[in-house]
Coordinates of C-alpha atoms in Angstrom, one line a residue:
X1 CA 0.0 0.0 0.0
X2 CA 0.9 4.1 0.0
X3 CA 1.4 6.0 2.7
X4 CA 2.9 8.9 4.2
X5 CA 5.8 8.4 6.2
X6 CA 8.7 9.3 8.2
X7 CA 11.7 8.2 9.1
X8 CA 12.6 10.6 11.8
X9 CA 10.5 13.4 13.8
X10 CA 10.6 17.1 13.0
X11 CA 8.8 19.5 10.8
X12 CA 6.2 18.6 8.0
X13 CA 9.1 18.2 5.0
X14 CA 10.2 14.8 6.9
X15 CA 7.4 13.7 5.3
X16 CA 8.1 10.8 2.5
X17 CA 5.2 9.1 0.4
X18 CA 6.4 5.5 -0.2
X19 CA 5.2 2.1 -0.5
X20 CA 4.6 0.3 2.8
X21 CA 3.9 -3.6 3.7
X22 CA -0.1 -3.8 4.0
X23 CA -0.6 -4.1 7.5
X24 CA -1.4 -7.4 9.4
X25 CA -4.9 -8.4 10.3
X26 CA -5.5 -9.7 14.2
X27 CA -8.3 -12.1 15.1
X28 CA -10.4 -9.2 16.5
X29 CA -9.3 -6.3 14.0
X30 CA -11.1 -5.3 10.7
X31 CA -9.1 -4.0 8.0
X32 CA -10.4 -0.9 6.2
X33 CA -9.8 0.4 2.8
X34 CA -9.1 4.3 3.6
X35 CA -11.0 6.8 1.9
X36 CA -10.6 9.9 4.3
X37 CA -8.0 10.9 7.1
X38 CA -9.2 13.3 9.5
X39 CA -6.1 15.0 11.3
X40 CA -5.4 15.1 14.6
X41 CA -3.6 17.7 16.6
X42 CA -2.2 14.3 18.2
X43 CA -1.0 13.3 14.9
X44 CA 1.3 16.6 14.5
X45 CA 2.7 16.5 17.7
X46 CA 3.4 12.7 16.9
X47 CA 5.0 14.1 14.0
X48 CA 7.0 16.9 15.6
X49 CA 8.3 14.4 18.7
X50 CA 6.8 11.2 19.1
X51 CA 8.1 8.0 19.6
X52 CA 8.5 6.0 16.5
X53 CA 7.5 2.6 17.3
X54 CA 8.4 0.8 14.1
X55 CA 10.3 2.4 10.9
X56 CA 8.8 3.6 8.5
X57 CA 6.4 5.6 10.8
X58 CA 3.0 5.5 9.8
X59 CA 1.2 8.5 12.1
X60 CA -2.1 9.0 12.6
X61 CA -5.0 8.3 15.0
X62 CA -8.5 8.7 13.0
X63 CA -9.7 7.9 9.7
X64 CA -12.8 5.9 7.9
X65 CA -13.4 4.0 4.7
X66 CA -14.7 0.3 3.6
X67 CA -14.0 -2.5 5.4
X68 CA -12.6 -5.6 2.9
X69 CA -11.3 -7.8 5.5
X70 CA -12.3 -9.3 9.2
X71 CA -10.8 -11.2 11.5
X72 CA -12.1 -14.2 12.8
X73 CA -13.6 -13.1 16.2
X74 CA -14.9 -9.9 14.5
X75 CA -18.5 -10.2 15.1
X76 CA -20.3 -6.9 14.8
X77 CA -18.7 -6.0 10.9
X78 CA -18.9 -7.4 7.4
X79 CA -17.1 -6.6 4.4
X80 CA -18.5 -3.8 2.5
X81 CA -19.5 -1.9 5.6
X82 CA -18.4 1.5 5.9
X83 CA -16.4 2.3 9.3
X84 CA -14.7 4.6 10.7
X85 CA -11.7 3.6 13.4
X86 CA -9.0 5.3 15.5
X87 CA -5.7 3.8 16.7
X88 CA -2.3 4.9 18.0
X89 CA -0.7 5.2 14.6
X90 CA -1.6 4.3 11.1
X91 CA -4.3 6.6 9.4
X92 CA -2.0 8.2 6.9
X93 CA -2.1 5.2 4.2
X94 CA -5.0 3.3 2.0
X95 CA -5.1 0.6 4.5
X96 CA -5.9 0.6 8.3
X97 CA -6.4 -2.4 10.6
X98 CA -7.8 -1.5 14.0
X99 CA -9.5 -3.7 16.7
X100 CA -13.1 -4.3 16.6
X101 CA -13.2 -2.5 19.7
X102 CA -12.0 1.0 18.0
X103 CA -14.1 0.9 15.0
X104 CA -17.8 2.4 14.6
X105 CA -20.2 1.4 11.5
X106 CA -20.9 4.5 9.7
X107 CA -25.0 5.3 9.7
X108 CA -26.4 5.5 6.5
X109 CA -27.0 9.4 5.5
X110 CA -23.5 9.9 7.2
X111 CA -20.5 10.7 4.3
X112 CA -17.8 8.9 5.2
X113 CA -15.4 12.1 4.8
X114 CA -17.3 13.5 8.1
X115 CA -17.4 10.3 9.8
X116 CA -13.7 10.4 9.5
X117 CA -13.9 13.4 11.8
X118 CA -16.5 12.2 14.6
X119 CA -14.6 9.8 17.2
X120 CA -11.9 11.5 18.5
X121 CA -13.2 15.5 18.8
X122 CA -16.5 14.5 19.8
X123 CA -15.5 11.4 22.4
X124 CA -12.8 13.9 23.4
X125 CA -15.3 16.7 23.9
X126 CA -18.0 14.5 25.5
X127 CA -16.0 12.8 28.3
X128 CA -14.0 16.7 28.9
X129 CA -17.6 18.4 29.5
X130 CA -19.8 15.9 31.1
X131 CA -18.2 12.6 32.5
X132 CA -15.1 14.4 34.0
X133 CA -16.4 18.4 33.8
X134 CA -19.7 17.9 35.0
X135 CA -21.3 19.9 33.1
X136 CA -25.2 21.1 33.8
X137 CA -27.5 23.4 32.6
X138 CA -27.2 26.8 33.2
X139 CA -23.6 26.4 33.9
X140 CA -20.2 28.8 32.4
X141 CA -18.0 26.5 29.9
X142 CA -15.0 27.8 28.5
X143 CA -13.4 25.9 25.2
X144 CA -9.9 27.0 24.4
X145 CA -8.7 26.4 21.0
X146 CA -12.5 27.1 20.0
X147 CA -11.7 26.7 15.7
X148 CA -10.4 23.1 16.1
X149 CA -11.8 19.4 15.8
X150 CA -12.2 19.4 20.0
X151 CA -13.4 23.2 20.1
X152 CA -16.0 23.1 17.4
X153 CA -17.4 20.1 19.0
X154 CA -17.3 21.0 22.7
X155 CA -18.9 24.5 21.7
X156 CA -22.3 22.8 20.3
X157 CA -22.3 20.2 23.3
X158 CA -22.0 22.4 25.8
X159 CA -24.3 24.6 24.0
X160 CA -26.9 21.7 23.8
X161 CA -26.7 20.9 27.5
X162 CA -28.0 24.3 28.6
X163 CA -24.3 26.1 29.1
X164 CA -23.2 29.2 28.8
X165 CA -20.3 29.0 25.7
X166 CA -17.0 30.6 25.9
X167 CA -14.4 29.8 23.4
X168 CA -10.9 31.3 22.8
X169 CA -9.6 31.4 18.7
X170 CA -6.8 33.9 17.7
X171 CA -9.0 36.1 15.4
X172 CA -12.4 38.0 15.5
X173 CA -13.3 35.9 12.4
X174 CA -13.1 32.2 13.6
X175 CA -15.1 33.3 16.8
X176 CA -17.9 35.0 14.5
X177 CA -17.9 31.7 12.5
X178 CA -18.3 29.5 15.9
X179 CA -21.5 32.1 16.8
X180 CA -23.6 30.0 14.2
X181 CA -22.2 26.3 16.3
X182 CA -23.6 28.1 19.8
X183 CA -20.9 30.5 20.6
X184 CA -22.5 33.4 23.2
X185 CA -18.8 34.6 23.8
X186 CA -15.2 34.4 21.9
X187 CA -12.2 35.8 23.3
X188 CA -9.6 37.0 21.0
X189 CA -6.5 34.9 22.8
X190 CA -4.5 36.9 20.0
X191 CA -5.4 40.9 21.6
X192 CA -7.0 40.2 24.9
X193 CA -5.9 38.1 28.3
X194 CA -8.1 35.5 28.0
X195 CA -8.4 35.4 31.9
X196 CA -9.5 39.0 32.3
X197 CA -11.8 38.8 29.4
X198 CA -13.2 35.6 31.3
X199 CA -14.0 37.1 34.4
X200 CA -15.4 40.7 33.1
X201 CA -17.5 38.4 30.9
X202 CA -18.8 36.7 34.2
X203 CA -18.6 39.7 36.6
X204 CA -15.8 38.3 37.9
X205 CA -16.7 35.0 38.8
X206 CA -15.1 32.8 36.9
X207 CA -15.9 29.8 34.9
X208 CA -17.4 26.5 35.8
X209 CA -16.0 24.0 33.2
X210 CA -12.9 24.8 31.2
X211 CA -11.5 21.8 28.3
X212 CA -8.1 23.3 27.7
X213 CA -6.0 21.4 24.5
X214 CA -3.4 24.0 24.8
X215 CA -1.9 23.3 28.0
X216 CA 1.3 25.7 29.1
X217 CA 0.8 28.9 30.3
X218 CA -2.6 28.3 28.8
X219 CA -3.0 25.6 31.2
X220 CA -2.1 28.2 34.6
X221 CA -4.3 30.7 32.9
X222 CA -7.1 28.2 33.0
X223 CA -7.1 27.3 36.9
X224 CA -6.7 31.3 37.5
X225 CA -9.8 31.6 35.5
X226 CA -11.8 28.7 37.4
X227 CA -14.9 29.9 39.4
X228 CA -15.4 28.5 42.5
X229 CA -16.0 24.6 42.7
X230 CA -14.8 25.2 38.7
X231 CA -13.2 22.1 36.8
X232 CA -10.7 22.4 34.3
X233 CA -9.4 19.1 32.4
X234 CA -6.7 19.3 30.5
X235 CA -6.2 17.1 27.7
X236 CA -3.4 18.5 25.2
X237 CA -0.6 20.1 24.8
X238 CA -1.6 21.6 21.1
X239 CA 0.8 25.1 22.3
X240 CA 3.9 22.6 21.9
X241 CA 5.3 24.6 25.5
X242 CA 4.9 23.3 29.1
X243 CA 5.1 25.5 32.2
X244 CA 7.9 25.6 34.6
X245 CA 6.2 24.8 37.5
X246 CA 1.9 24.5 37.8
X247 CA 0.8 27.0 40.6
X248 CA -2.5 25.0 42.2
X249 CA -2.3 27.0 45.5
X250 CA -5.5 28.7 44.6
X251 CA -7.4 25.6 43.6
X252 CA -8.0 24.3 47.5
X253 CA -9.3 27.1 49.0
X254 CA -11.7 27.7 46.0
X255 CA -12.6 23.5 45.8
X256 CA -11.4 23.4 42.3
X257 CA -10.8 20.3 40.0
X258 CA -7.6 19.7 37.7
X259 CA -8.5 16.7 35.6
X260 CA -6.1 14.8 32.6
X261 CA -8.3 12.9 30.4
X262 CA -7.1 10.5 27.5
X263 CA -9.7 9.2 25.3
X264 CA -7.9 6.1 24.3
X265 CA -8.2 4.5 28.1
X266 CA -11.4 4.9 28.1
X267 CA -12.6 3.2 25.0
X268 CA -10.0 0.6 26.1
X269 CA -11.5 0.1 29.6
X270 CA -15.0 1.1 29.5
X271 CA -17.8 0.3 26.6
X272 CA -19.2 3.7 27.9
X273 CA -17.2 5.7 25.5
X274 CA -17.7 3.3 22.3
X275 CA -21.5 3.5 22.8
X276 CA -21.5 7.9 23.6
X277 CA -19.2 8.2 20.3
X278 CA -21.6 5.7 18.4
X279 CA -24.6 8.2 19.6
X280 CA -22.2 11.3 18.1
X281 CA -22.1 9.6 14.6
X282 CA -26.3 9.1 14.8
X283 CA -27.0 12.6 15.7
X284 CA -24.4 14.1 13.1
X285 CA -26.1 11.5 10.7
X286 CA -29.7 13.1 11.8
X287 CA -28.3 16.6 11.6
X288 CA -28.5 17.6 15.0
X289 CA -24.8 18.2 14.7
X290 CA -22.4 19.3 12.7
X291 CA -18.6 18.5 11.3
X292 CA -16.7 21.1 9.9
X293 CA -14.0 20.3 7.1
X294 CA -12.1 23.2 6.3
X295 CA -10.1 21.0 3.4
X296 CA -8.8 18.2 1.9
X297 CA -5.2 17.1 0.4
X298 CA -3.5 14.1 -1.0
X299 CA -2.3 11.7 1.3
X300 CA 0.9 12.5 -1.1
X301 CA 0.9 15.6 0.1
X302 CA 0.6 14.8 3.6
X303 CA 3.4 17.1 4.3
X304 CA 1.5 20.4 3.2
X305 CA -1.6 19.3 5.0
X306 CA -0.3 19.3 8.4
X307 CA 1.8 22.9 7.6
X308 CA -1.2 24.4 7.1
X309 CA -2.6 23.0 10.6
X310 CA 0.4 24.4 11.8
X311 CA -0.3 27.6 10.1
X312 CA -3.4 28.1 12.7
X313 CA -5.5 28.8 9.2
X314 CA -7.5 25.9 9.2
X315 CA -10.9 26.7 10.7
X316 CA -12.5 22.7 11.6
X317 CA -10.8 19.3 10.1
X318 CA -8.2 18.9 7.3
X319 CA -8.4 16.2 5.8
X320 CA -5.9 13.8 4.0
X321 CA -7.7 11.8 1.0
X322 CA -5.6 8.6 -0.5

């Protein structure tokens, strides 16, 4: 098969489209045809500094297509479905094998190209808001990173649970786009302190639920930001900085929450999270939700697609196309 890989970490131009050993099919795994790769912020940083567990590297969590091969304890797929499946490497190529257990039939009315872009931001966004931000009605939620995969689908969940929806993007035009997707407030990370702007916006109280992907100084803005008995759950580090040394001092007299969350262990532990990502791709199917795609490349030029995620232009998913 083709795919994109590397040989080494580092910026985009390591890059190298070559042919690559199909991969190997388990008993439990379903082996998909790939006809769209949604991009994860994961995959660039993978990209950037990861470890590179077999050589050539094939990155890449997310991507969907046709299944035309199952293994023999796969119960719940047939070739010809359509699916959808993420993994710890090996979207950018035409074939993908990925347990049973991290793979989703596509519904019918669902293009596969959006499917592509429905387990990771919206599990991710789910579990941050709800089973580890406790989110309810009539509560404050801050989304940093508002313009991205997580962002765009944190802002309409949070906006569907009765929350009030803040959401940080570095220009005035991405946060009037996310208005239409249940925005009530952007802050312009780019000209304003994003903590100040959060408390004037909330007469000073703070906010209730932050789901920072940015992590950093970001990060130690977000627990200054945190209203009392606020949660913030961290689950990137898309600003490619860590701080020095995490100040929590403030978060015990305030009862605050700092939570990590990693999608990946809990589809591998729990059914919960298969079955709430399996709901995601019915109600995008129905309409009562939306993916964005900003574009689409070449998986042979898998090298300029992640540039441009890089170049913070991209307003939703890029998307790589074999």
């Amino acid at each position: 098969m083709k795919a994109a890989v590397y040989y080494e970490t580092g910026s985009p131009d390591v890059f190298r489209y070559e042919d690559v050993p199909d991969p190997l099919v388990g008993g439990t795994d379903l082996l998909v045809r790939v006809e769209a790769v949604s991009i994860e912020g994961g995959d660039t940083l993978n990209r950037l500094g990861g470890d590179l567990n077999r050589m050539p590297h094939v990155v890449g969590y997310q991507c969907a297509g046709t299944v035309v091969e199952v293994g023999p304890q796969v119960t719940g797929f047939a070739v010809g479905d359509r699916a959808v499946t993420v993994g710890i490497d090996g979207s950018h190529a035409e074939l993908r094998a990925a347990p049973e257990a991290f793979a989703w039939k596509i519904p019918d009315g669902l293009a596969t190209d959006q499917a592509a872009c429905v387990p990771v931001p919206f599990g991710t966004a789910d579990d941050c808001l709800f089973e580890f931000g406790h989110l309810v009605a009539g509560e404050t939620a801050l989304i940093h990173a508002g313009a991205g995969g997580v962002g765009i689908a944190a802002i309409q969940l949070a906006k569907r649970a009765g929350a009030r929806v803040f959401a940080t993007a570095s220009s005035d035009d991405k946060l009037e786009r996310l208005t239409e997707l249940g925005l009530d407030e952007g802050i312009n990370y780019v000209a304003h302190d994003f903590v100040a702007e959060a408390r004037r916006l909330t007469d000073g109280r703070g906010i209730d639920v932050i789901v920072d992907s940015v992590g950093g100084a970001t990060l130690q803005g977000s627990i200054t930001a945190l209203a009392y008995r606020g949660r913030c759950v961290t689950v990137g580090d898309a600003g490619r900085t860590t701080a020095e040394k995490l100040d929590v001092s403030s978060m015990r007299p305030n009862n605050q929450t700092l939570s990590g969350f990693f999608l990946g262990a809990e589809l591998l532990l729990f059914p919960r999270a298969h079955a709430m990502i399996a709901g995601h791709l019915e109600a995008i199917a129905r309409g009562d939700l939306r993916v964005i795609i900003d574009r689409a490349f070449p998986l042979s030029e898998a090298a300029a697609a992640h540039a441009y995620i890089e170049s913070r232009q991209a307003f939703g998913r890029v998307l790589l196309i074999p």
